[in-house]
XYZ file of C-alpha atoms in Angstrom:
582
model
C -15.423 183.685 27.043
C -16.424 184.850 30.516
C -18.755 187.421 28.906
C -20.458 184.652 26.910
C -20.382 182.014 29.667
C -20.504 183.836 33.039
C -20.118 180.565 34.973
C -16.437 180.591 33.969
C -16.028 183.685 36.124
C -17.195 182.173 39.392
C -15.985 178.623 38.788
C -12.418 179.782 38.065
C -12.189 181.411 41.500
C -14.411 178.986 43.403
C -13.556 178.496 47.084
C -13.856 175.104 48.769
C -15.405 176.775 51.799
C -18.452 177.708 49.658
C -19.223 174.128 48.625
C -21.162 173.134 51.749
C -23.192 176.359 51.662
C -24.046 175.890 47.989
C -24.913 172.236 48.595
C -27.266 172.940 51.503
C -28.869 175.909 49.746
C -29.381 173.870 46.563
C -30.975 170.945 48.396
C -33.216 173.307 50.396
C -34.415 175.070 47.244
C -34.856 171.712 45.478
C -37.078 170.411 48.283
C -39.371 173.408 47.733
C -39.001 173.362 43.946
C -40.440 169.851 43.473
C -43.915 170.445 44.978
C -44.018 174.060 43.812
C -43.155 173.074 40.259
C -45.972 170.534 40.212
C -48.401 173.021 41.729
C -47.519 175.777 39.277
C -47.853 173.391 36.347
C -51.436 172.860 37.473
C -51.973 176.631 37.404
C -50.749 176.633 33.805
C -53.277 173.927 32.965
C -50.572 171.279 32.488
C -50.055 167.844 34.045
C -47.943 168.280 37.213
C -44.934 166.451 35.780
C -44.311 169.318 33.339
C -43.474 171.501 36.326
C -40.634 169.071 37.081
C -39.537 169.115 33.427
C -39.378 172.924 33.614
C -37.195 172.569 36.718
C -34.442 170.644 34.944
C -32.704 171.937 31.827
C -33.907 175.558 32.110
C -32.429 175.790 35.634
C -29.190 174.156 34.465
C -28.945 176.510 31.472
C -29.404 179.600 33.628
C -26.766 178.343 36.084
C -24.249 178.395 33.214
C -25.319 181.637 31.512
C -26.886 183.790 34.258
C -25.029 186.661 35.892
C -26.920 186.629 39.194
C -25.438 184.129 41.623
C -28.325 184.163 44.079
C -31.676 183.915 42.281
C -33.534 180.621 41.861
C -34.970 180.090 38.378
C -37.838 177.761 37.502
C -41.637 177.647 37.301
C -43.369 180.570 39.016
C -46.981 181.394 39.798
C -47.145 184.554 37.695
C -45.866 183.046 34.466
C -47.982 179.950 35.040
C -51.070 182.109 35.323
C -50.153 184.069 32.208
C -49.810 180.792 30.325
C -53.198 179.551 31.532
C -55.078 182.764 30.858
C -53.316 183.459 27.570
C -54.002 180.012 26.151
C -57.464 179.947 27.714
C -58.617 182.468 25.101
C -57.623 180.113 22.266
C -59.711 177.252 20.942
C -57.448 174.355 21.938
C -58.911 170.852 22.183
C -57.226 167.989 23.976
C -54.403 167.827 26.500
C -51.789 166.874 23.885
C -52.589 169.908 21.714
C -52.508 172.129 24.804
C -49.061 170.817 25.794
C -47.836 171.351 22.241
C -48.971 174.993 22.303
C -47.340 175.573 25.693
C -44.048 174.177 24.389
C -44.254 176.465 21.335
C -45.008 179.383 23.669
C -41.931 178.587 25.780
C -39.780 178.566 22.635
C -41.209 181.920 21.483
C -40.697 183.522 24.893
C -37.104 182.327 24.926
C -36.484 183.493 21.356
C -37.859 186.975 22.135
C -35.752 187.296 25.296
C -32.632 186.017 23.547
C -33.095 188.400 20.619
C -33.677 191.362 22.945
C -30.495 190.450 24.811
C -28.413 190.201 21.635
C -29.781 193.563 20.470
C -29.046 195.024 23.953
C -32.658 195.990 24.502
C -32.779 195.334 28.231
C -33.867 198.927 28.827
C -37.350 198.108 27.442
C -38.343 196.638 30.778
C -38.114 200.160 32.243
C -41.452 200.907 30.584
C -43.113 198.505 33.024
C -43.484 200.902 35.954
C -44.004 199.717 39.527
C -47.689 200.835 39.670
C -48.376 198.793 36.524
C -46.562 195.722 37.846
C -48.175 195.989 41.297
C -51.653 196.439 39.836
C -51.086 193.545 37.473
C -49.651 191.171 40.088
C -52.357 192.028 42.631
C -55.102 191.212 40.129
C -53.277 188.115 38.921
C -52.924 186.870 42.508
C -56.689 187.140 43.018
C -57.282 185.277 39.758
C -54.873 182.539 40.880
C -56.609 182.161 44.246
C -60.031 181.750 42.651
C -58.661 179.423 39.970
C -57.552 177.069 42.763
C -60.899 177.083 44.555
C -62.070 174.095 42.491
C -59.168 172.009 43.878
C -59.677 173.312 47.409
C -63.404 172.495 47.326
C -63.085 169.289 45.322
C -65.492 170.411 42.601
C -65.369 170.622 38.809
C -65.576 174.205 37.545
C -65.413 175.474 33.988
C -62.309 177.621 33.633
C -62.461 181.295 32.634
C -60.010 184.168 32.268
C -62.533 186.582 33.806
C -62.837 186.661 37.557
C -66.579 187.264 37.715
C -67.276 184.246 35.487
C -65.086 182.057 37.702
C -66.920 183.219 40.842
C -70.313 182.542 39.253
C -69.197 179.060 38.179
C -67.959 178.310 41.710
C -71.248 179.414 43.297
C -73.164 177.191 40.885
C -71.198 174.164 42.153
C -71.265 174.877 45.889
C -73.727 172.029 46.420
C -71.128 169.536 45.168
C -68.357 170.400 47.657
C -66.248 167.449 48.792
C -65.722 168.262 52.454
C -62.768 165.898 52.798
C -60.943 167.819 50.044
C -62.001 171.073 51.684
C -60.753 169.928 55.081
C -57.388 168.794 53.693
C -56.940 172.120 51.928
C -57.797 174.156 55.026
C -55.389 172.116 57.146
C -52.675 172.676 54.549
C -53.260 176.443 54.567
C -53.331 176.555 58.373
C -50.088 174.573 58.677
C -48.277 176.727 56.104
C -49.343 179.950 57.797
C -48.476 178.527 61.198
C -44.995 177.447 60.098
C -44.333 180.862 58.543
C -45.436 182.645 61.705
C -43.436 180.335 63.948
C -40.166 180.203 61.998
C -39.104 180.505 58.361
C -36.484 177.784 58.745
C -39.033 174.957 58.673
C -39.720 173.576 55.152
C -43.487 173.884 55.553
C -44.258 173.026 51.922
C -42.327 169.757 52.117
C -43.980 168.837 55.429
C -47.573 169.276 54.227
C -46.788 167.385 51.000
C -45.437 164.432 53.005
C -48.342 164.587 55.476
C -50.863 164.737 52.636
C -49.383 161.697 50.898
C -49.191 159.732 54.184
C -52.782 160.635 55.126
C -54.197 159.510 51.782
C -52.165 156.291 51.709
C -52.672 155.230 55.329
C -56.313 156.313 55.766
C -57.443 155.305 52.256
C -58.920 158.773 51.727
C -59.303 158.230 47.981
C -62.411 156.223 48.821
C -64.062 159.539 49.785
C -63.756 160.764 46.217
C -60.995 163.290 46.791
C -59.041 164.522 43.780
C -55.443 163.261 43.588
C -52.520 164.194 41.375
C -52.620 160.651 40.043
C -49.989 158.927 37.970
C -46.855 161.012 37.460
C -44.663 159.621 34.653
C -41.218 158.623 35.872
C -38.017 159.179 33.951
C -36.411 162.178 32.336
C -38.153 164.088 29.525
C -37.231 163.189 25.970
C -35.836 165.673 23.438
C -38.603 166.917 21.111
C -38.352 169.897 18.776
C -41.307 172.333 19.119
C -43.725 172.135 16.201
C -43.847 175.673 14.770
C -46.304 177.055 12.228
C -47.354 180.560 11.250
C -50.888 180.328 12.661
C -49.680 179.283 16.124
C -47.019 181.989 16.146
C -49.586 184.691 15.256
C -51.952 183.483 17.984
C -49.269 183.257 20.652
C -47.311 186.430 19.799
C -49.115 188.842 22.229
C -48.878 186.531 25.232
C -45.279 185.570 24.320
C -44.189 189.222 24.305
C -45.949 189.853 27.633
C -44.368 186.759 29.200
C -40.920 187.669 27.883
C -41.009 191.161 29.390
C -42.732 190.215 32.662
C -40.418 187.244 33.181
C -37.356 189.403 32.611
C -38.685 192.109 34.931
C -39.230 189.551 37.701
C -35.738 188.123 37.317
C -33.902 191.443 37.141
C -35.875 192.984 40.033
C -35.311 189.967 42.302
C -31.655 189.776 41.342
C -31.003 193.463 41.998
C -32.901 193.373 45.305
C -30.732 190.503 46.567
C -27.627 192.110 45.092
C -28.320 195.286 47.081
C -28.379 193.220 50.285
C -25.094 191.469 49.548
C -23.206 194.431 48.111
C -22.224 192.418 45.024
C -22.420 193.829 41.520
C -22.502 190.957 39.021
C -25.804 191.368 37.187
C -25.649 192.425 33.542
C -29.078 193.302 32.184
C -28.593 192.172 28.599
C -26.808 188.956 29.580
C -29.763 188.160 31.863
C -32.044 188.363 28.822
C -29.769 185.982 26.942
C -29.631 183.606 29.931
C -33.405 183.545 30.467
C -34.028 183.281 26.733
C -31.631 180.346 26.434
C -33.244 178.675 29.476
C -36.713 178.907 27.932
C -35.535 177.760 24.498
C -33.743 174.734 25.957
C -36.722 174.022 28.210
C -39.063 173.931 25.205
C -36.947 171.092 23.732
C -37.701 169.018 26.850
C -41.455 169.686 27.237
C -41.042 172.514 29.718
C -42.978 175.763 29.912
C -41.851 179.392 30.465
C -39.685 179.972 33.533
C -38.133 182.920 35.339
C -36.809 183.795 38.802
C -38.974 182.881 41.784
C -39.542 185.368 44.615
C -40.008 182.708 47.284
C -37.269 180.268 46.218
C -34.751 183.090 45.661
C -35.421 184.302 49.200
C -34.962 180.743 50.499
C -31.724 180.402 48.541
C -30.409 183.684 49.912
C -31.378 182.805 53.498
C -29.715 179.405 53.128
C -26.417 181.134 52.324
C -25.943 180.299 48.644
C -22.702 181.642 47.176
C -22.741 180.703 43.489
C -24.923 179.130 40.809
C -23.533 175.737 41.781
C -26.442 175.580 44.247
C -28.863 175.507 41.287
C -27.086 172.426 39.936
C -27.704 170.641 43.255
C -31.394 171.571 42.989
C -31.476 170.036 39.507
C -29.893 166.827 40.823
C -32.661 166.553 43.434
C -35.336 167.012 40.737
C -33.634 164.306 38.622
C -33.693 161.894 41.580
C -37.373 162.706 42.101
C -38.238 161.961 38.467
C -36.259 158.722 38.478
C -37.273 157.252 41.825
C -39.934 159.237 43.715
C -42.731 159.933 41.221
C -44.815 156.870 42.327
C -45.277 158.570 45.705
C -46.896 161.651 44.174
C -49.893 159.730 42.835
C -51.266 159.912 46.405
C -50.787 163.678 46.702
C -54.164 165.507 47.021
C -54.818 168.388 44.627
C -56.115 170.302 47.650
C -52.595 170.288 49.137
C -51.141 171.765 45.956
C -53.956 174.325 45.930
C -53.131 175.352 49.503
C -49.447 175.796 48.557
C -50.402 177.968 45.594
C -52.863 180.120 47.544
C -50.466 180.826 50.404
C -47.643 181.528 47.941
C -49.489 184.041 45.784
C -51.680 185.876 48.278
C -48.659 187.985 49.302
C -48.600 189.368 45.759
C -51.728 191.397 46.567
C -50.028 194.706 47.372
C -52.572 196.553 49.509
C -49.877 198.666 51.190
C -48.719 200.053 47.865
C -52.305 200.909 46.929
C -52.602 202.908 50.153
C -49.232 204.576 49.662
C -50.085 205.776 46.152
C -53.528 206.994 47.243
C -51.964 209.084 49.986
C -48.972 210.392 48.034
C -49.332 209.955 44.249
C -52.956 209.855 43.163
C -52.100 210.011 39.455
C -50.028 206.822 39.751
C -52.710 205.307 41.981
C -55.193 205.518 39.116
C -52.668 203.926 36.737
C -52.351 201.043 39.201
C -56.128 200.844 39.683
C -56.834 200.801 35.936
C -54.229 198.058 35.425
C -55.730 196.100 38.327
C -59.325 196.335 37.072
C -58.516 195.624 33.416
C -56.431 192.595 34.386
C -59.085 191.334 36.789
C -62.186 191.756 34.613
C -60.967 191.754 30.996
C -57.652 189.931 30.691
C -54.035 189.786 31.733
C -52.527 190.759 28.380
C -54.927 193.680 28.037
C -54.167 194.722 31.611
C -50.422 194.900 30.987
C -50.749 196.701 27.649
C -53.261 199.265 28.902
C -51.242 199.763 32.100
C -48.079 200.483 30.117
C -50.027 202.811 27.835
C -51.429 204.704 30.833
C -47.935 205.038 32.322
C -46.571 206.422 29.078
C -49.492 208.846 28.724
C -48.916 210.034 32.296
C -45.221 210.537 31.550
C -46.025 212.495 28.373
C -48.584 214.602 30.250
C -46.053 215.456 32.959
C -43.355 216.418 30.476
C -45.831 218.432 28.408
C -46.535 220.720 31.372
C -43.360 220.794 33.459
C -42.457 223.166 36.263
C -42.137 226.747 34.930
C -41.456 229.387 37.550
C -40.142 232.918 38.032
C -37.055 233.053 40.251
C -35.526 235.890 42.205
C -32.238 236.726 43.904
C -31.730 235.910 47.595
C -29.946 238.665 49.478
C -27.801 239.894 46.590
C -26.087 236.483 46.458
C -25.498 234.039 43.609
C -28.615 232.047 44.590
C -31.960 232.345 42.802
C -35.128 230.710 44.118
C -38.844 230.374 43.356
C -40.504 233.760 43.978
C -43.681 232.094 45.249
C -42.130 229.500 47.549
C -39.506 231.900 48.934
C -41.539 235.118 48.746
C -40.121 236.485 52.005
C -36.489 235.955 50.978
C -36.171 236.811 47.287
C -35.882 240.182 45.574
C -38.337 240.579 42.691
C -37.613 243.215 40.052
C -40.167 244.764 37.728
C -37.606 245.560 35.037
C -36.154 242.045 34.850
C -37.883 238.641 34.499
C -35.852 235.551 35.407
C -37.537 232.219 34.703
C -36.557 228.577 35.151
C -37.874 225.652 33.076
C -37.415 222.257 34.775
C -37.476 219.845 31.855
C -36.051 219.102 28.465
C -37.505 221.370 25.785
C -39.110 219.320 23.026
C -42.059 219.249 20.645
C -44.443 218.076 23.383
C -43.934 221.109 25.659
C -42.560 223.844 23.380
C -46.011 225.441 23.004
C -46.493 225.319 26.790
C -43.094 226.970 27.311
C -43.945 229.800 24.917
C -47.380 230.322 26.474
C -46.003 230.472 30.018
C -43.168 232.822 29.111
C -45.486 235.257 27.318
C -47.858 235.077 30.278
C -45.081 236.084 32.689
C -43.914 238.852 30.337
C -47.438 240.260 30.193
C -47.744 240.119 33.996
C -44.591 242.231 34.432
C -46.091 245.163 32.528
C -44.421 248.068 30.700
C -41.480 248.364 33.141
C -39.976 245.086 31.893
C -36.697 245.534 29.983
C -35.109 242.069 29.917
C -35.747 238.321 30.268
C -33.242 235.740 31.523
C -33.904 232.035 30.918
C -32.190 229.907 33.559
C -31.452 226.749 31.513
C -29.747 224.664 34.212
C -32.546 222.045 34.112
C -32.862 221.933 30.314
C -30.782 218.938 29.230
C -32.037 218.715 25.639
C -33.666 220.894 22.987
C -35.131 219.147 19.929
C -35.550 220.643 16.447
C -39.161 221.776 17.020
C -38.319 223.498 20.297
C -35.164 225.061 18.819
C -37.195 226.572 15.991
C -39.794 227.859 18.499
C -37.124 229.356 20.760
C -35.374 231.078 17.846
C -38.605 232.715 16.681
C -39.619 233.588 20.250
C -36.282 235.360 20.882
C -36.783 237.296 17.661
C -40.343 238.312 18.658
C -39.207 239.376 22.144
C -36.478 241.556 20.700
C -39.010 243.071 18.315
C -40.713 244.333 21.486
C -37.421 246.023 22.409
C -36.762 243.568 25.239
C -33.416 241.869 25.803
C -33.232 238.069 26.082
C -30.496 236.135 27.863
C -29.796 232.425 28.467
C -27.818 231.440 31.575
C -26.625 228.202 33.141
C -26.970 225.947 30.080
C -25.023 222.704 30.542
C -22.540 221.483 27.926
C -24.867 219.367 25.735
C -27.506 222.121 25.740
C -24.905 224.757 24.807
C -23.827 222.518 21.915
C -27.429 222.441 20.688
C -27.743 226.226 21.050
C -24.719 226.627 18.770
C -25.565 223.839 16.306
C -29.266 224.655 15.723
C -28.898 228.354 14.950
C -30.372 229.643 18.214
C -27.075 231.411 18.845
C -27.489 233.485 15.668
C -30.695 235.017 17.013
C -29.514 235.111 20.632
C -25.964 236.403 19.878
C -22.997 235.104 21.828
C -22.690 237.989 24.276
C -26.128 237.097 25.690
C -25.200 233.505 26.635
C -23.877 233.223 30.208
C -22.495 230.528 32.469
C -24.299 231.818 35.585
C -27.532 233.693 36.178
C -25.693 236.261 38.324
C -23.417 237.081 35.381
C -26.431 237.661 33.140
C -27.995 239.975 35.740
C -24.756 241.958 36.085
C -24.496 242.294 32.308
C -28.127 243.475 32.158
C -27.402 246.120 34.801
C -24.094 247.253 33.209
C -24.166 246.295 29.518
C -21.393 248.709 28.469
C -18.935 247.948 31.278
C -15.753 246.295 29.970
C -14.681 243.980 32.776
C -13.005 240.735 33.539
C -16.454 239.171 33.661
C -17.242 240.180 30.082
C -13.888 238.862 28.920
C -14.535 235.601 30.705
C -17.945 235.193 29.078
C -16.528 235.981 25.640
C -13.753 233.450 26.148
C -16.153 230.745 27.282
C -18.469 231.284 24.312
C -15.514 231.250 21.924
C -14.245 227.999 23.437
C -17.685 226.385 23.126
C -17.933 227.481 19.497
C -14.549 225.937 18.696
C -15.479 222.725 20.480
C -18.689 222.541 18.470
C -16.794 223.050 15.189
C -14.319 220.294 16.110
C -17.230 217.903 16.793
C -18.758 218.736 13.414
């Protein structure tokens, strides 16, 4: 039961001393969650109250099913932007139809995450490399900032999922700027930055929300035409089943898959980062998928939209000393109280204040330092990040993620197709063999013996490269060459294509009256050598545990010694082990 419901694990051993810490942490996160949830709902193109709906049952569901005890789940800027941009490409008319599609999207995201968790597919997120995520988030942050310019400037701008179109639309409306809105927004940004620079313990977001509401109410600023949040419905959301049909599912599938993977990546990365700081080890990758999936499915029944872990609120929760997921339940209670009693106050909240919160929150996602680091150290990964950044910024978020992942995979395939292949030589008549180029002054290079090392698995993608490089080194040695030793310490797998190539290559080498040896193969590789038929061409007496043993055998092939007996015994043992496995 604890595997299915992880909350049973921490609640069964809960300590009274943790209650106050969880209470304070939960209230602190809840104070930030209320205005942030409303602001992020605006990013998603939804009425602000849906941000509060997404902060209720999804958060409660994760508290019961999640394995991380520190992260704060709820609406986040990244997922909100993905929702807005993803649905912005569809022909949706009317606010009610838009809300309906968002609810369906939340259900699909949850269903995908839940299914991946049940099938134990958490490893899929590994294909989203850091350069792809950083490029994507940096571009998305810029898109978010410009999407909020209309609220900061108090103008009406036609939305677009392409940054250049948004900028053009903003410039066309510069003559209509409401300077009161603009001034409120700038003050909000200045106060938030000032509070962060002064001390992180001050709830800056809560302060500027309260100040904004008080300023509008007391100074009657609405008479200047500023844009306000307006009426926020009070009361808890009602239970409504998402309306599913095939056409909507087909339209939403690409963005749902992207949201499911990105949301999971955010949650697992935040959770592991905090876990590393605390020394705890509670996170289970597949259970996290089930927890997030369940949170999104339940949220869709109560008019919520996709949620995941929040960078900022998780950091606040950690700093506040949270101990268990009980803190999330306290945050939910605060949101419930807000919906029941405090929503009338939010009708006086300026949109410019929410825009300032969003801008300050997301601008830190622009990872300039990582761009510089990759340019200086890993230019191939820099271009993967740059391509992801540009595609996301100028074409679309979904396309940016997909093309970024594709570029990462192509880079990985390219690297494994041409791995490190080097000749090695003996250092001072010892058991150590090193690169003859890097350690030219230390190694002994022989003309009658070629020893090579291949630093990768041997598979269909690099088998031709392996053969080409080996023949190249054989040719370079000239007529004095009598034997070749393959140091296989770094070869952890040989597929069927490579096994067939290696068998034929050994045969061709022996046709040239050259001896071929394999040394240092690890257990799984030795199993493959025996099971694929390579051993029939190689012959057991030419398979060695260490490179030094192969060299000694090459120098004294007819000497009957303890070494030869040892090699024969080892090969015999491996053959028996292989037969037992079969």
